[in-house]
């Protein structure tokens, strides 16, 4: 019998989707499941994109340019200028989702056996992509007591080796919601320039910032032309996850030449999704103000409830739409599965993403889980009622004192 590759065998399953069979079984039993495990927004996709798709002349749905439709890339140039980012159409490649953009970045930056440093906890698929490419993720731990702030530069220096090719960050962070400051980004600029590394920034949550905070793109930093690579996507910004439309941007000409080879090998991104995405850029700016206000309300709903629960530790996220939480339980993998298999509160339960899958260091995240506050506030309050009741009923609850957070 033929055997499959070790490369794929060693690729971890998604911790975000691992519990789906248990959720499906709970629903078959008649239990209502509130999905806090996945970042699927419930905001209606703006009509500007839908209209563009409906009105398109689709006599032939043809290939686009491998880098993406020129009309869409020209629209993206204008879009990024709103954020103080100056790029041209040759400094971007449109991709089939942010995932493909990340794969292109990793493939073009690193060979098998090379290393990429990533602050943990990090988006679990970074590890999946890296392992499938035989690239080593070198984790550097951010701590809940610090609100998951960027680790000290000395810690980065200790991790750098001759095999290090890049540092990868997510800003604002999935899974923690941490928003990097300009000062932190400038420290990263110093270290990648010193060691001649790439800095890859996953910036798909750039529009979700709270409490007056602003997102700064690494492409807006001075003297980063040869080092900065940005991953972006329409999925979260326009509530269009199923369109699978991303982009990789860089001013490094050599990187773009190599990434284009990959783009050509897969022929082109989806023409239909590009038509949708091009139309979405015409969405009025007021949409983003309303969007941020709505998610901020959801954020406050969830954070206030979590911080009031006995033994629960929850930093205050300033971006994205996730909270990364420490619970007074023996094991969050077991707790999250128990919520779906054995628990219900008034016929309802919740689904979360266990925290250990967002770490690369063994033993970390065992008591943590990610919560996506992508439901309306009424549903979030009901979900928090379920969680509060579950923590009182769970047989593996620990009687622990809260740790003191260094930030609010």
Short mmCIF file of N, CA, C and O in Angstrom, two decimals, residues 75-177:
data_model
loop_
_atom_site.label_atom_id
_atom_site.label_comp_id
_atom_site.label_asym_id
_atom_site.label_seq_id
_atom_site.Cartn_x
_atom_site.Cartn_y
_atom_site.Cartn_z
N UNK A 75 -6.84 49.83 -7.61
CA UNK A 75 -7.72 50.19 -6.50
C UNK A 75 -7.02 49.97 -5.16
O UNK A 75 -7.20 50.74 -4.21
N UNK A 76 -6.22 48.91 -5.06
CA UNK A 76 -5.49 48.64 -3.83
C UNK A 76 -4.45 49.72 -3.54
O UNK A 76 -4.22 50.07 -2.37
N UNK A 77 -3.83 50.24 -4.56
CA UNK A 77 -2.88 51.34 -4.37
C UNK A 77 -3.58 52.50 -3.67
O UNK A 77 -3.06 53.09 -2.71
N UNK A 78 -4.78 52.84 -4.16
CA UNK A 78 -5.54 53.93 -3.55
C UNK A 78 -5.97 53.56 -2.13
O UNK A 78 -5.91 54.38 -1.21
N UNK A 79 -6.38 52.30 -1.94
CA UNK A 79 -6.83 51.84 -0.62
C UNK A 79 -5.72 51.98 0.42
O UNK A 79 -5.94 52.53 1.51
N UNK A 80 -4.52 51.52 0.11
CA UNK A 80 -3.44 51.57 1.10
C UNK A 80 -2.96 52.99 1.37
O UNK A 80 -2.45 53.28 2.45
N UNK A 81 -3.16 53.88 0.42
CA UNK A 81 -2.78 55.29 0.65
C UNK A 81 -3.59 55.89 1.80
O UNK A 81 -3.13 56.80 2.47
N UNK A 82 -4.79 55.35 2.03
CA UNK A 82 -5.60 55.83 3.15
C UNK A 82 -4.94 55.55 4.49
O UNK A 82 -5.25 56.19 5.49
N UNK A 83 -4.05 54.60 4.51
CA UNK A 83 -3.38 54.19 5.74
C UNK A 83 -1.94 54.73 5.81
O UNK A 83 -1.14 54.29 6.63
N UNK A 84 -1.60 55.63 4.91
CA UNK A 84 -0.25 56.17 4.91
C UNK A 84 0.77 55.23 4.32
O UNK A 84 1.97 55.37 4.55
N UNK A 85 0.31 54.26 3.52
CA UNK A 85 1.20 53.28 2.90
C UNK A 85 1.26 53.55 1.40
O UNK A 85 0.24 53.52 0.71
N UNK A 86 2.47 53.83 0.91
CA UNK A 86 2.67 54.11 -0.51
C UNK A 86 3.24 52.88 -1.20
O UNK A 86 4.36 52.46 -0.92
N UNK A 87 2.43 52.28 -2.08
CA UNK A 87 2.88 51.13 -2.87
C UNK A 87 2.41 51.32 -4.30
O UNK A 87 1.51 52.13 -4.57
N UNK A 88 3.02 50.57 -5.23
CA UNK A 88 2.52 50.60 -6.60
C UNK A 88 2.06 49.21 -6.99
O UNK A 88 2.19 48.25 -6.22
N UNK A 89 1.51 49.09 -8.18
CA UNK A 89 0.89 47.83 -8.60
C UNK A 89 1.89 46.70 -8.77
O UNK A 89 1.50 45.53 -8.78
N UNK A 90 3.18 47.04 -8.92
CA UNK A 90 4.20 46.00 -9.07
C UNK A 90 4.71 45.50 -7.73
O UNK A 90 5.52 44.57 -7.67
N UNK A 91 4.25 46.11 -6.65
CA UNK A 91 4.70 45.74 -5.31
C UNK A 91 3.65 44.93 -4.56
O UNK A 91 3.65 44.85 -3.34
N UNK A 92 2.75 44.31 -5.31
CA UNK A 92 1.72 43.47 -4.70
C UNK A 92 1.37 42.32 -5.62
O UNK A 92 1.46 42.41 -6.84
N UNK A 93 1.01 41.20 -5.01
CA UNK A 93 0.50 40.04 -5.73
C UNK A 93 -0.79 39.63 -5.04
O UNK A 93 -0.81 39.33 -3.84
N UNK A 94 -1.87 39.63 -5.80
CA UNK A 94 -3.17 39.22 -5.27
C UNK A 94 -3.16 37.70 -5.13
O UNK A 94 -2.67 36.98 -6.01
N UNK A 95 -3.71 37.22 -4.02
CA UNK A 95 -3.63 35.79 -3.71
C UNK A 95 -5.00 35.23 -3.38
O UNK A 95 -5.95 35.96 -3.09
N UNK A 96 -5.08 33.91 -3.43
CA UNK A 96 -6.31 33.21 -3.05
C UNK A 96 -6.35 33.09 -1.53
O UNK A 96 -6.03 32.05 -0.95
N UNK A 97 -6.73 34.18 -0.90
CA UNK A 97 -6.77 34.25 0.56
C UNK A 97 -5.46 34.69 1.15
O UNK A 97 -4.39 34.63 0.52
N UNK A 98 -5.52 35.15 2.40
CA UNK A 98 -4.29 35.49 3.12
C UNK A 98 -3.41 34.27 3.33
O UNK A 98 -2.19 34.40 3.46
N UNK A 99 -4.02 33.09 3.36
CA UNK A 99 -3.23 31.86 3.55
C UNK A 99 -2.24 31.65 2.42
O UNK A 99 -1.07 31.31 2.66
N UNK A 100 -2.68 31.86 1.18
CA UNK A 100 -1.76 31.71 0.05
C UNK A 100 -0.69 32.79 0.10
O UNK A 100 0.49 32.53 -0.23
N UNK A 101 -1.05 34.00 0.52
CA UNK A 101 -0.05 35.07 0.65
C UNK A 101 1.03 34.67 1.65
O UNK A 101 2.23 34.90 1.42
N UNK A 102 0.62 34.05 2.75
CA UNK A 102 1.59 33.61 3.75
C UNK A 102 2.46 32.49 3.21
O UNK A 102 3.68 32.47 3.44
N UNK A 103 1.86 31.56 2.48
CA UNK A 103 2.65 30.47 1.88
C UNK A 103 3.68 31.03 0.90
O UNK A 103 4.84 30.60 0.88
N UNK A 104 3.26 31.99 0.07
CA UNK A 104 4.21 32.61 -0.86
C UNK A 104 5.36 33.26 -0.10
O UNK A 104 6.53 33.14 -0.50
N UNK A 105 5.03 33.97 0.98
CA UNK A 105 6.07 34.66 1.76
C UNK A 105 7.05 33.66 2.35
O UNK A 105 8.28 33.83 2.27
N UNK A 106 6.54 32.59 2.94
CA UNK A 106 7.42 31.59 3.55
C UNK A 106 8.28 30.89 2.50
O UNK A 106 9.49 30.71 2.69
N UNK A 107 7.66 30.51 1.39
CA UNK A 107 8.40 29.81 0.34
C UNK A 107 9.49 30.68 -0.27
O UNK A 107 10.58 30.19 -0.60
N UNK A 108 9.20 31.97 -0.44
CA UNK A 108 10.16 32.86 -1.08
C UNK A 108 11.26 33.32 -0.13
O UNK A 108 12.32 33.75 -0.58
N UNK A 109 11.02 33.21 1.17
CA UNK A 109 12.00 33.71 2.16
C UNK A 109 12.89 32.62 2.73
O UNK A 109 14.02 32.89 3.13
N UNK A 110 12.37 31.39 2.80
CA UNK A 110 13.09 30.37 3.56
C UNK A 110 13.13 29.04 2.82
O UNK A 110 12.19 28.67 2.12
N UNK A 111 14.23 28.32 3.00
CA UNK A 111 14.38 26.97 2.48
C UNK A 111 14.06 25.97 3.58
O UNK A 111 13.96 26.32 4.77
N UNK A 112 13.91 24.71 3.20
CA UNK A 112 13.72 23.64 4.18
C UNK A 112 14.87 23.66 5.18
O UNK A 112 16.04 23.76 4.79
N UNK A 113 14.53 23.62 6.46
CA UNK A 113 15.55 23.66 7.50
C UNK A 113 15.82 25.06 8.04
O UNK A 113 16.46 25.20 9.09
N UNK A 114 15.36 26.09 7.32
CA UNK A 114 15.53 27.45 7.82
C UNK A 114 14.54 27.74 8.94
O UNK A 114 13.59 26.97 9.18
N UNK A 115 14.74 28.87 9.62
CA UNK A 115 13.95 29.19 10.80
C UNK A 115 13.25 30.54 10.66
O UNK A 115 13.79 31.48 10.06
N UNK A 116 12.05 30.61 11.22
CA UNK A 116 11.29 31.85 11.31
C UNK A 116 10.89 32.04 12.77
O UNK A 116 10.30 31.14 13.39
N UNK A 117 11.22 33.19 13.33
CA UNK A 117 10.91 33.49 14.72
C UNK A 117 9.51 34.10 14.80
O UNK A 117 9.18 35.03 14.06
N UNK A 118 8.68 33.57 15.70
CA UNK A 118 7.31 34.04 15.84
C UNK A 118 6.97 34.20 17.32
O UNK A 118 7.13 33.24 18.09
N UNK A 119 6.49 35.37 17.75
CA UNK A 119 5.99 35.50 19.12
C UNK A 119 4.79 34.57 19.33
O UNK A 119 3.89 34.51 18.48
N UNK A 120 4.80 33.82 20.41
CA UNK A 120 3.68 32.94 20.73
C UNK A 120 2.94 33.46 21.96
O UNK A 120 3.56 34.12 22.80
N UNK A 121 1.64 33.22 22.06
CA UNK A 121 0.79 32.43 21.17
C UNK A 121 0.60 33.10 19.80
O UNK A 121 0.55 34.32 19.70
N UNK A 122 0.50 32.25 18.76
CA UNK A 122 0.36 32.77 17.41
C UNK A 122 -0.74 32.00 16.68
O UNK A 122 -1.18 30.93 17.11
N UNK A 123 -1.19 32.57 15.56
CA UNK A 123 -2.21 31.94 14.72
C UNK A 123 -1.74 30.53 14.38
O UNK A 123 -0.68 30.33 13.79
N UNK A 124 -2.54 29.54 14.75
CA UNK A 124 -2.09 28.15 14.71
C UNK A 124 -1.65 27.70 13.33
O UNK A 124 -0.75 26.86 13.19
N UNK A 125 -2.26 28.24 12.28
CA UNK A 125 -1.90 27.79 10.93
C UNK A 125 -0.50 28.21 10.52
O UNK A 125 0.04 27.66 9.55
N UNK A 126 0.12 29.18 11.20
CA UNK A 126 1.52 29.49 10.91
C UNK A 126 2.35 28.22 11.07
O UNK A 126 3.24 27.93 10.28
N UNK A 127 2.06 27.48 12.14
CA UNK A 127 2.80 26.26 12.41
C UNK A 127 2.49 25.21 11.35
O UNK A 127 3.39 24.50 10.87
N UNK A 128 1.22 25.12 10.96
CA UNK A 128 0.85 24.15 9.94
C UNK A 128 1.53 24.43 8.62
O UNK A 128 2.06 23.52 7.97
N UNK A 129 1.52 25.70 8.19
CA UNK A 129 2.17 26.06 6.94
C UNK A 129 3.67 25.76 7.01
O UNK A 129 4.25 25.19 6.08
N UNK A 130 4.31 26.17 8.11
CA UNK A 130 5.75 26.00 8.24
C UNK A 130 6.15 24.51 8.20
O UNK A 130 7.08 24.12 7.50
N UNK A 131 5.42 23.68 8.96
CA UNK A 131 5.76 22.26 8.99
C UNK A 131 5.57 21.61 7.63
O UNK A 131 6.36 20.74 7.23
N UNK A 132 4.55 22.03 6.90
CA UNK A 132 4.34 21.44 5.57
C UNK A 132 5.44 21.82 4.60
O UNK A 132 5.65 21.15 3.60
N UNK A 133 6.18 22.90 4.91
CA UNK A 133 7.28 23.35 4.06
C UNK A 133 8.65 22.98 4.63
O UNK A 133 9.68 23.37 4.08
N UNK A 134 8.65 22.24 5.74
CA UNK A 134 9.89 21.87 6.44
C UNK A 134 10.66 23.10 6.93
O UNK A 134 11.89 23.10 6.98
N UNK A 135 9.93 24.15 7.25
CA UNK A 135 10.51 25.34 7.86
C UNK A 135 10.27 25.26 9.36
O UNK A 135 9.20 24.83 9.80
N UNK A 136 11.24 25.65 10.16
CA UNK A 136 11.13 25.55 11.62
C UNK A 136 10.63 26.86 12.21
O UNK A 136 11.24 27.92 12.02
N UNK A 137 9.50 26.79 12.94
CA UNK A 137 9.04 27.94 13.71
C UNK A 137 9.80 27.96 15.03
O UNK A 137 9.81 26.98 15.78
N UNK A 138 10.45 29.07 15.31
CA UNK A 138 11.16 29.26 16.58
C UNK A 138 10.31 30.21 17.42
O UNK A 138 10.21 31.40 17.12
N UNK A 139 9.68 29.70 18.47
CA UNK A 139 8.78 30.55 19.24
C UNK A 139 9.52 31.42 20.24
O UNK A 139 10.58 31.05 20.76
N UNK A 140 8.96 32.59 20.49
CA UNK A 140 9.43 33.46 21.56
C UNK A 140 8.19 33.86 22.33
O UNK A 140 7.25 34.42 21.76
N UNK A 141 8.17 33.54 23.61
CA UNK A 141 6.92 33.58 24.36
C UNK A 141 6.56 34.97 24.87
O UNK A 141 7.36 35.65 25.52
N UNK A 142 5.33 35.39 24.54
CA UNK A 142 4.72 36.57 25.15
C UNK A 142 3.83 36.07 26.29
O UNK A 142 3.27 34.97 26.20
N UNK A 143 3.70 36.86 27.35
CA UNK A 143 3.06 36.37 28.57
C UNK A 143 1.76 37.10 28.87
O UNK A 143 1.65 38.31 28.66
N UNK A 144 0.81 36.35 29.40
CA UNK A 144 -0.50 36.92 29.71
C UNK A 144 -0.40 38.02 30.75
O UNK A 144 -1.16 38.98 30.71
N UNK A 145 0.53 37.91 31.68
CA UNK A 145 0.66 38.94 32.72
C UNK A 145 1.07 40.28 32.15
O UNK A 145 0.83 41.33 32.76
N UNK A 146 1.69 40.26 30.96
CA UNK A 146 2.07 41.49 30.27
C UNK A 146 1.06 41.88 29.19
O UNK A 146 1.32 42.76 28.37
N UNK A 147 -0.08 41.21 29.18
CA UNK A 147 -1.07 41.47 28.13
C UNK A 147 -0.64 40.97 26.77
O UNK A 147 -1.17 41.40 25.75
N UNK A 148 0.37 40.08 26.73
CA UNK A 148 0.93 39.52 25.50
C UNK A 148 1.69 40.57 24.68
O UNK A 148 1.74 40.50 23.45
N UNK A 149 2.31 41.52 25.36
CA UNK A 149 3.14 42.52 24.69
C UNK A 149 4.34 41.86 24.03
O UNK A 149 4.73 40.73 24.35
N UNK A 150 4.94 42.59 23.08
CA UNK A 150 6.12 42.07 22.38
C UNK A 150 7.23 41.74 23.37
O UNK A 150 7.58 42.57 24.23
N UNK A 151 7.80 40.54 23.30
CA UNK A 151 8.91 40.19 24.19
C UNK A 151 10.10 41.13 24.00
O UNK A 151 10.23 41.82 22.98
N UNK A 152 10.99 41.13 24.96
CA UNK A 152 12.16 42.00 24.93
C UNK A 152 13.09 41.65 23.77
O UNK A 152 13.17 40.49 23.35
N UNK A 153 13.78 42.66 23.25
CA UNK A 153 14.68 42.44 22.13
C UNK A 153 15.82 41.48 22.48
O UNK A 153 16.30 40.73 21.61
N UNK A 154 16.22 41.45 23.73
CA UNK A 154 17.27 40.51 24.12
C UNK A 154 16.81 39.07 23.91
O UNK A 154 17.61 38.19 23.57
N UNK A 155 15.50 38.85 24.12
CA UNK A 155 14.97 37.51 23.90
C UNK A 155 15.01 37.14 22.42
O UNK A 155 15.29 35.99 22.06
N UNK A 156 14.73 38.11 21.55
CA UNK A 156 14.84 37.87 20.12
C UNK A 156 16.29 37.56 19.74
O UNK A 156 16.56 36.64 18.95
N UNK A 157 17.21 38.33 20.27
CA UNK A 157 18.63 38.13 19.96
C UNK A 157 19.07 36.71 20.30
O UNK A 157 19.83 36.09 19.56
N UNK A 158 18.57 36.18 21.41
CA UNK A 158 18.94 34.83 21.84
C UNK A 158 18.44 33.77 20.87
O UNK A 158 18.99 32.67 20.79
N UNK A 159 17.36 34.07 20.15
CA UNK A 159 16.75 33.09 19.26
C UNK A 159 17.35 33.10 17.85
O UNK A 159 17.15 32.15 17.09
N UNK A 160 18.04 34.17 17.50
CA UNK A 160 18.56 34.30 16.14
C UNK A 160 19.77 33.39 15.93
O UNK A 160 20.68 33.34 16.75
N UNK A 161 19.74 32.66 14.83
CA UNK A 161 20.83 31.74 14.49
C UNK A 161 21.17 31.93 13.01
O UNK A 161 20.50 32.67 12.30
N UNK A 162 22.23 31.25 12.53
CA UNK A 162 22.55 31.35 11.10
C UNK A 162 21.42 30.89 10.18
O UNK A 162 21.41 31.22 9.00
N UNK A 163 20.48 30.11 10.72
CA UNK A 163 19.37 29.61 9.91
C UNK A 163 18.16 30.55 9.93
O UNK A 163 17.19 30.31 9.20
N UNK A 164 18.20 31.59 10.75
CA UNK A 164 17.05 32.50 10.85
C UNK A 164 16.91 33.32 9.59
O UNK A 164 17.86 33.95 9.13
N UNK A 165 15.71 33.32 9.00
CA UNK A 165 15.46 34.08 7.79
C UNK A 165 14.45 35.21 7.98
O UNK A 165 14.46 36.18 7.22
N UNK A 166 13.59 35.09 9.00
CA UNK A 166 12.53 36.09 9.14
C UNK A 166 11.97 36.09 10.56
O UNK A 166 12.12 35.11 11.31
N UNK A 167 11.33 37.20 10.89
CA UNK A 167 10.47 37.30 12.07
C UNK A 167 9.06 37.51 11.54
O UNK A 167 8.84 38.30 10.63
N UNK A 168 8.11 36.78 12.09
CA UNK A 168 6.71 36.85 11.66
C UNK A 168 5.85 37.32 12.82
O UNK A 168 5.90 36.74 13.92
N UNK A 169 5.07 38.39 12.58
CA UNK A 169 4.14 38.88 13.60
C UNK A 169 2.74 39.00 13.00
O UNK A 169 2.58 39.04 11.78
N UNK A 170 1.76 39.05 13.87
CA UNK A 170 0.38 39.35 13.48
C UNK A 170 -0.04 40.59 14.24
O UNK A 170 0.02 40.62 15.48
N UNK A 171 -0.40 41.65 13.53
CA UNK A 171 -0.68 42.93 14.16
C UNK A 171 -1.90 43.61 13.54
O UNK A 171 -1.85 44.00 12.38
N UNK A 172 -3.00 43.78 14.34
CA UNK A 172 -3.26 43.25 15.68
C UNK A 172 -3.27 41.73 15.67
O UNK A 172 -3.48 41.10 14.64
N UNK A 173 -3.07 41.17 16.86
CA UNK A 173 -2.78 39.74 16.95
C UNK A 173 -4.01 38.86 16.94
O UNK A 173 -4.98 39.10 17.65
N UNK A 174 -3.95 37.84 16.15
CA UNK A 174 -4.76 36.65 16.30
C UNK A 174 -3.80 35.60 16.86
O UNK A 174 -2.80 35.28 16.18
N UNK A 175 -3.94 35.20 18.13
CA UNK A 175 -5.19 35.08 18.87
C UNK A 175 -5.39 36.05 20.03
O UNK A 175 -6.44 35.97 20.69
N UNK A 176 -4.45 36.92 20.36
CA UNK A 176 -4.53 37.64 21.64
C UNK A 176 -5.23 38.99 21.56
O UNK A 176 -5.62 39.54 22.59
N UNK A 177 -5.35 39.56 20.36
CA UNK A 177 -5.90 40.90 20.24
C UNK A 177 -4.92 42.00 20.58
O UNK A 177 -5.28 43.19 20.61
#
